[in-house]
Amino acid sequence: MPIQKIRKIAISTGGGDAPGLNAVIRAVVLASVNKGWECYGIREGYNGLLSPENYPAGGVFPLTPASVAGITHLGGTILGTTNRGSPTQFPMLQPDGSFIEVDRTDELVERFNAAGLDALVTVGGDGSLSIGYILAQKGLRVVGVPKTIDNDLDRTFMTFGFDTAVSFATECLDRLHTTATSHRRIMVVEVMGRYAGWIALHAGIAGNADIILIPEIPYDIEKVAEVIRERERKGRTYTVVVVAEGAKALGGGVSVTGKAVGQAEKLGGVGDKVAHQLEALTGKEARTVVLGHLLRGGSPTSFDRLVALRFGAAAVRALDEGQSAVMVSLNPPTVRYEPLKEAVKRMKTVPLDSDTVDTARDLGISFGD
Ligand code: F6P
């Protein structure tokens, strides 16, 4: 069958923001305009199409080379994003004040086609890419671009945003070492990462942490305390502990702060928990620093910018070649394409047999196991 000619494409950014999103948008716009296509932005995930009444300036708006000039280095996304209200489970307010979740994907496809759009580039994490796969099954031409600071997407060596998050967390650990030493304290640094320990592991090693707690290796708090006591005996009177927000004690669960309507559970609190327990067990003063959303902000590193620009351009090439239901993927040294169906099947966690975990152990870093 001949490939249907593309004239108009749309780009959407969904889920939590990550440094590099604007670089992807710029690359998609410039590459598609180079092919003679028009490019449009959908505001805040798919909300610009599903709830256009909320956007007086237009829920879907033209993106031109001028509108994406000078944005490669900017954090955030000029399209806006949301991690609430997936079109598969869209929360609709009921007269009694409660919410019901409604599948609005058919309506989304209709609205997409009615806007005269021929193809979609969806930039997001597992949630956005899963929605992209559903839309592709319903007939849209879709290419996914993997994004997340958490680096937990399968079928890609890395996602953009991760390097920036790790670099910033490493800088924070460098700064915390001097104050930890001066006060002979335990500094517990909680980092994002959801149910995967990539940020904690990479920043912890690069930033010389003494203990790293990740979801993949449940910790025993007594063993963590013993590492600190042993350090004391050797004259190391401070300890820096990096805790992934999804870390859990042996036999325990993740620490959750709540759940809003239409949103995934919010992780958090494990840093404070660990700090309090370590104070009680070691008698040493402990402080908690939660890096949280600071890891999502700021300018992307040059590595993330380059990956994001390559991903954006590759997404346009994929559409031009007639591909659909694929995700662009970094398979060093090349950018390749993976079936979306495979990419969203499982979460990529830290493999326990990786040389990075071995390196940490070889350097004397404890995982509390
Ligand atoms: O997936 C990215 C991420 O930053 C996670 O690391 C974190 O758990 C979550 O988003 C927080 O999202 P928000 O506070 O924006 O709801």
Tab-separated table of C-alpha atoms in Angstrom, residues 69-350:
chain	number	residue	atom	x	y	z
A	69	ALA	CA	14.008	29.564	18.116
A	70	GLY	CA	16.333	29.635	21.120
A	71	ILE	CA	14.600	26.944	23.190
A	72	THR	CA	17.065	24.028	22.986
A	73	HIS	CA	18.686	24.948	26.289
A	74	LEU	CA	15.469	25.689	28.196
A	75	GLY	CA	14.021	23.275	30.754
A	76	GLY	CA	10.285	22.507	30.836
A	77	THR	CA	8.132	22.337	27.716
A	78	ILE	CA	6.632	25.191	25.722
A	79	LEU	CA	3.572	22.963	25.113
A	80	GLY	CA	2.892	22.422	28.814
A	81	THR	CA	2.378	18.924	30.147
A	82	THR	CA	0.288	16.979	32.613
A	83	ASN	CA	0.547	13.742	34.530
A	84	ARG	CA	-3.160	13.803	35.422
A	85	GLY	CA	-6.077	12.745	33.361
A	86	SER	CA	-4.914	10.128	30.895
A	87	PRO	CA	-7.386	9.968	27.944
A	88	THR	CA	-7.789	6.277	28.779
A	89	GLN	CA	-9.067	7.123	32.279
A	90	PHE	CA	-10.145	10.746	32.025
A	91	PRO	CA	-11.600	11.963	35.349
A	92	MET	CA	-15.064	13.502	34.791
A	93	LEU	CA	-16.663	15.487	37.617
A	94	GLN	CA	-20.126	14.216	38.583
A	95	PRO	CA	-22.981	16.371	39.931
A	96	ASP	CA	-22.443	14.906	43.432
A	97	GLY	CA	-18.819	16.089	43.435
A	98	SER	CA	-17.335	12.651	42.817
A	99	PHE	CA	-15.272	11.652	39.763
A	100	ILE	CA	-15.684	8.816	37.333
A	101	GLU	CA	-12.943	7.764	34.923
A	102	VAL	CA	-13.950	7.698	31.245
A	103	ASP	CA	-12.079	6.299	28.227
A	104	ARG	CA	-11.893	9.221	25.778
A	105	THR	CA	-9.432	7.724	23.283
A	106	ASP	CA	-12.033	7.282	20.490
A	107	GLU	CA	-13.044	10.904	20.878
A	108	LEU	CA	-9.375	11.895	20.838
A	109	VAL	CA	-8.805	10.088	17.537
A	110	GLU	CA	-11.909	11.781	16.057
A	111	ARG	CA	-10.762	15.216	17.177
A	112	PHE	CA	-7.244	14.565	15.862
A	113	ASN	CA	-8.599	13.631	12.434
A	114	ALA	CA	-11.108	16.497	12.433
A	115	ALA	CA	-8.201	18.911	12.967
A	116	GLY	CA	-6.729	17.603	9.690
A	117	LEU	CA	-3.663	16.162	11.420
A	118	ASP	CA	-1.906	13.292	9.634
A	119	ALA	CA	0.501	12.036	12.303
A	120	LEU	CA	1.494	12.408	15.940
A	121	VAL	CA	4.823	12.621	17.736
A	122	THR	CA	4.185	11.809	21.387
A	123	VAL	CA	6.971	12.606	23.823
A	124	GLY	CA	6.627	11.002	27.214
A	125	GLY	CA	7.222	8.233	29.682
A	126	ASP	CA	5.534	4.847	30.030
A	127	GLY	CA	2.064	6.396	30.457
A	128	SER	CA	2.247	8.668	27.395
A	129	LEU	CA	3.843	5.962	25.249
A	130	SER	CA	1.174	3.430	26.260
A	131	ILE	CA	-1.491	5.932	25.221
A	132	GLY	CA	0.438	6.452	21.971
A	133	TYR	CA	0.298	2.710	21.330
A	134	ILE	CA	-3.474	2.649	21.915
A	135	LEU	CA	-3.934	5.593	19.518
A	136	ALA	CA	-1.821	3.785	16.907
A	137	GLN	CA	-4.029	0.708	17.277
A	138	LYS	CA	-7.021	2.962	16.684
A	139	GLY	CA	-5.559	4.116	13.362
A	140	LEU	CA	-3.354	7.146	14.087
A	141	ARG	CA	0.166	7.330	12.714
A	142	VAL	CA	2.214	7.636	15.881
A	143	VAL	CA	5.901	7.824	16.717
A	144	GLY	CA	6.929	7.914	20.383
A	145	VAL	CA	9.931	9.686	21.885
A	146	PRO	CA	11.058	8.317	25.272
A	147	LYS	CA	11.425	10.901	28.034
A	148	THR	CA	11.961	10.662	31.766
A	149	ILE	CA	14.528	11.711	34.316
A	150	ASP	CA	13.931	8.289	35.914
A	151	ASN	CA	15.508	6.349	32.991
A	152	ASP	CA	13.031	3.527	33.635
A	153	LEU	CA	11.887	3.005	30.030
A	154	ASP	CA	12.722	-0.293	28.397
A	155	ARG	CA	14.130	-0.712	24.890
A	156	THR	CA	16.293	2.393	25.051
A	157	PHE	CA	19.762	2.660	26.537
A	158	MET	CA	18.846	5.994	28.081
A	159	THR	CA	16.103	8.593	28.137
A	160	PHE	CA	16.873	12.299	27.860
A	161	GLY	CA	16.542	14.168	31.155
A	162	PHE	CA	18.356	11.459	33.096
A	163	ASP	CA	21.852	12.831	32.542
A	164	THR	CA	20.766	16.306	33.653
A	165	ALA	CA	19.118	14.911	36.791
A	166	VAL	CA	22.190	12.828	37.657
A	167	SER	CA	24.559	15.753	37.034
A	168	PHE	CA	22.576	18.043	39.310
A	169	ALA	CA	22.199	15.408	42.043
A	170	THR	CA	25.968	14.808	41.880
A	171	GLU	CA	26.661	18.507	42.330
A	172	CYS	CA	24.330	18.540	45.346
A	173	LEU	CA	26.165	15.553	46.869
A	174	ASP	CA	29.484	17.369	46.420
A	175	ARG	CA	28.071	20.331	48.319
A	176	LEU	CA	26.552	18.194	51.059
A	177	HIS	CA	29.849	16.409	51.765
A	178	THR	CA	31.495	19.531	53.158
A	179	THR	CA	28.654	20.359	55.526
A	180	ALA	CA	28.291	16.694	56.554
A	181	THR	CA	32.013	16.567	57.409
A	182	SER	CA	31.998	19.873	59.280
A	183	HIS	CA	29.089	18.801	61.520
A	184	ARG	CA	29.973	15.095	61.743
A	185	ARG	CA	26.460	14.341	60.567
A	186	ILE	CA	24.591	11.782	58.570
A	187	MET	CA	23.149	13.455	55.474
A	188	VAL	CA	20.308	11.518	53.860
A	189	VAL	CA	19.582	12.684	50.306
A	190	GLU	CA	16.295	11.532	48.755
A	191	VAL	CA	16.168	11.553	44.961
A	192	MET	CA	13.367	10.882	42.469
A	193	GLY	CA	13.248	7.824	40.235
A	194	ARG	CA	9.897	6.203	40.971
A	195	TYR	CA	10.246	2.428	41.262
A	196	ALA	CA	13.771	2.365	39.762
A	197	GLY	CA	17.074	3.302	41.352
A	198	TRP	CA	18.932	4.707	38.339
A	199	ILE	CA	19.297	8.295	39.569
A	200	ALA	CA	20.304	7.227	43.084
A	201	LEU	CA	22.824	4.688	41.786
A	202	HIS	CA	24.504	6.883	39.189
A	203	ALA	CA	24.554	10.084	41.257
A	204	GLY	CA	25.511	8.142	44.380
A	205	ILE	CA	28.596	6.651	42.747
A	206	ALA	CA	29.596	9.853	40.922
A	207	GLY	CA	28.988	11.929	44.060
A	208	ASN	CA	30.903	9.611	46.432
A	209	ALA	CA	27.993	8.509	48.584
A	210	ASP	CA	28.822	6.009	51.332
A	211	ILE	CA	25.466	4.223	51.201
A	212	ILE	CA	22.966	3.973	48.324
A	213	LEU	CA	19.464	2.593	48.873
A	214	ILE	CA	17.551	1.611	45.744
A	215	PRO	CA	14.215	-0.164	45.144
A	216	GLU	CA	15.946	-3.098	43.448
A	217	ILE	CA	17.890	-3.975	46.641
A	218	PRO	CA	15.658	-3.893	49.742
A	219	TYR	CA	17.686	-2.573	52.683
A	220	ASP	CA	18.094	-3.718	56.264
A	221	ILE	CA	18.259	-0.546	58.396
A	222	GLU	CA	20.334	-2.329	61.044
A	223	LYS	CA	22.966	-3.117	58.373
A	224	VAL	CA	22.911	0.514	57.236
A	225	ALA	CA	23.455	1.626	60.850
A	226	GLU	CA	26.324	-0.842	61.224
A	227	VAL	CA	28.073	0.662	58.168
A	228	ILE	CA	27.876	4.061	59.878
A	229	ARG	CA	29.202	2.666	63.190
A	230	GLU	CA	32.069	0.971	61.359
A	231	ARG	CA	32.916	4.257	59.633
A	232	GLU	CA	32.961	5.966	63.071
A	233	ARG	CA	35.401	3.344	64.332
A	234	LYS	CA	37.670	4.193	61.392
A	235	GLY	CA	37.458	7.908	62.142
A	236	ARG	CA	34.998	8.713	59.361
A	237	THR	CA	32.613	10.759	61.452
A	238	TYR	CA	30.141	11.690	58.714
A	239	THR	CA	28.124	9.624	56.259
A	240	VAL	CA	26.305	10.535	53.053
A	241	VAL	CA	23.345	8.287	52.250
A	242	VAL	CA	21.497	8.521	48.912
A	243	VAL	CA	17.980	7.102	49.020
A	244	ALA	CA	15.832	6.560	45.934
A	245	GLU	CA	12.236	7.675	46.595
A	246	GLY	CA	11.087	4.127	45.785
A	247	ALA	CA	13.555	2.395	48.135
A	248	LYS	CA	12.015	-0.030	50.589
A	249	ALA	CA	13.140	-1.941	53.650
A	250	LEU	CA	13.326	-5.737	53.528
A	251	GLY	CA	9.773	-6.996	53.772
A	252	GLY	CA	8.385	-3.436	53.615
A	253	GLY	CA	6.675	-1.290	50.998
A	254	VAL	CA	7.384	2.046	49.318
A	255	SER	CA	6.674	5.309	51.165
A	256	VAL	CA	3.690	7.074	49.649
A	257	THR	CA	2.504	10.603	50.422
A	258	GLY	CA	-0.861	10.374	48.673
A	259	LYS	CA	-2.775	9.975	45.439
A	260	ALA	CA	-4.774	12.620	43.579
A	261	VAL	CA	-7.688	11.835	41.242
A	262	GLY	CA	-6.442	10.594	37.867
A	263	GLN	CA	-2.827	10.463	39.016
A	264	ALA	CA	-0.340	7.765	40.005
A	265	GLU	CA	0.589	7.370	43.684
A	266	LYS	CA	3.010	10.037	44.908
A	267	LEU	CA	6.196	8.603	46.361
A	268	GLY	CA	8.071	10.371	49.129
A	269	GLY	CA	9.062	10.306	52.763
A	270	VAL	CA	11.584	7.468	52.750
A	271	GLY	CA	14.470	9.924	53.289
A	272	ASP	CA	13.005	11.236	56.539
A	273	LYS	CA	12.115	7.740	57.662
A	274	VAL	CA	15.663	6.482	57.125
A	275	ALA	CA	17.177	9.571	58.810
A	276	HIS	CA	15.034	9.146	61.938
A	277	GLN	CA	15.811	5.451	62.185
A	278	LEU	CA	19.542	6.063	61.749
A	279	GLU	CA	19.543	8.761	64.456
A	280	ALA	CA	17.890	6.331	66.848
A	281	LEU	CA	20.209	3.448	65.942
A	282	THR	CA	23.546	5.328	65.850
A	283	GLY	CA	22.989	8.239	68.216
A	284	LYS	CA	24.329	10.558	65.514
A	285	GLU	CA	22.581	13.639	64.205
A	286	ALA	CA	20.974	13.139	60.789
A	287	ARG	CA	19.501	15.609	58.297
A	288	THR	CA	17.351	14.945	55.248
A	289	VAL	CA	17.562	16.756	51.921
A	290	VAL	CA	14.861	15.991	49.352
A	291	LEU	CA	16.038	16.992	45.879
A	292	GLY	CA	12.595	16.299	44.385
A	293	HIS	CA	11.519	18.488	41.494
A	294	LEU	CA	14.868	20.331	41.409
A	295	LEU	CA	16.009	17.279	39.431
A	296	ARG	CA	13.405	17.991	36.753
A	297	GLY	CA	14.273	21.668	36.306
A	298	GLY	CA	17.080	23.619	34.695
A	299	SER	CA	18.949	23.495	31.471
A	300	PRO	CA	19.595	20.100	29.864
A	301	THR	CA	23.206	18.927	29.768
A	302	SER	CA	24.836	18.842	26.341
A	303	PHE	CA	24.362	15.028	26.355
A	304	ASP	CA	20.602	15.395	26.931
A	305	ARG	CA	20.317	18.189	24.360
A	306	LEU	CA	22.025	16.103	21.726
A	307	VAL	CA	19.954	12.981	22.467
A	308	ALA	CA	16.758	15.054	22.458
A	309	LEU	CA	17.607	16.733	19.141
A	310	ARG	CA	18.531	13.366	17.598
A	311	PHE	CA	15.296	11.802	18.904
A	312	GLY	CA	13.163	14.633	17.498
A	313	ALA	CA	14.789	14.485	14.056
A	314	ALA	CA	14.615	10.665	14.040
A	315	ALA	CA	10.890	10.771	14.889
A	316	VAL	CA	10.256	12.894	11.790
A	317	ARG	CA	12.374	10.556	9.621
A	318	ALA	CA	10.349	7.602	10.922
A	319	LEU	CA	7.074	9.244	9.921
A	320	ASP	CA	8.522	10.159	6.532
A	321	GLU	CA	9.489	6.503	5.995
A	322	GLY	CA	5.907	5.477	6.731
A	323	GLN	CA	6.647	3.962	10.151
A	324	SER	CA	4.045	4.003	12.917
A	325	ALA	CA	3.634	2.515	16.402
A	326	VAL	CA	7.391	2.776	16.955
A	327	MET	CA	9.499	4.510	19.562
A	328	VAL	CA	12.823	6.134	18.765
A	329	SER	CA	15.501	4.601	20.923
A	330	LEU	CA	19.138	5.208	21.796
A	331	ASN	CA	21.165	2.136	20.995
A	332	PRO	CA	24.699	3.570	21.147
A	333	PRO	CA	26.094	4.803	18.895
A	334	THR	CA	22.887	4.871	16.862
A	335	VAL	CA	19.311	6.016	17.211
A	336	ARG	CA	17.009	3.184	16.199
A	337	TYR	CA	13.312	2.339	16.274
A	338	GLU	CA	11.606	-0.143	18.600
A	339	PRO	CA	7.986	-1.327	18.402
A	340	LEU	CA	5.931	0.746	20.882
A	341	LYS	CA	4.191	-2.458	21.894
A	342	GLU	CA	7.469	-3.923	23.170
A	343	ALA	CA	8.756	-0.677	24.654
A	344	VAL	CA	5.802	-0.287	27.026
A	345	LYS	CA	5.660	-3.912	28.172
A	346	ARG	CA	7.911	-3.597	31.200
A	347	MET	CA	9.691	-1.093	33.374
A	348	LYS	CA	13.496	-0.980	33.117
A	349	THR	CA	14.960	-1.311	36.588
A	350	VAL	CA	18.621	-1.509	37.611
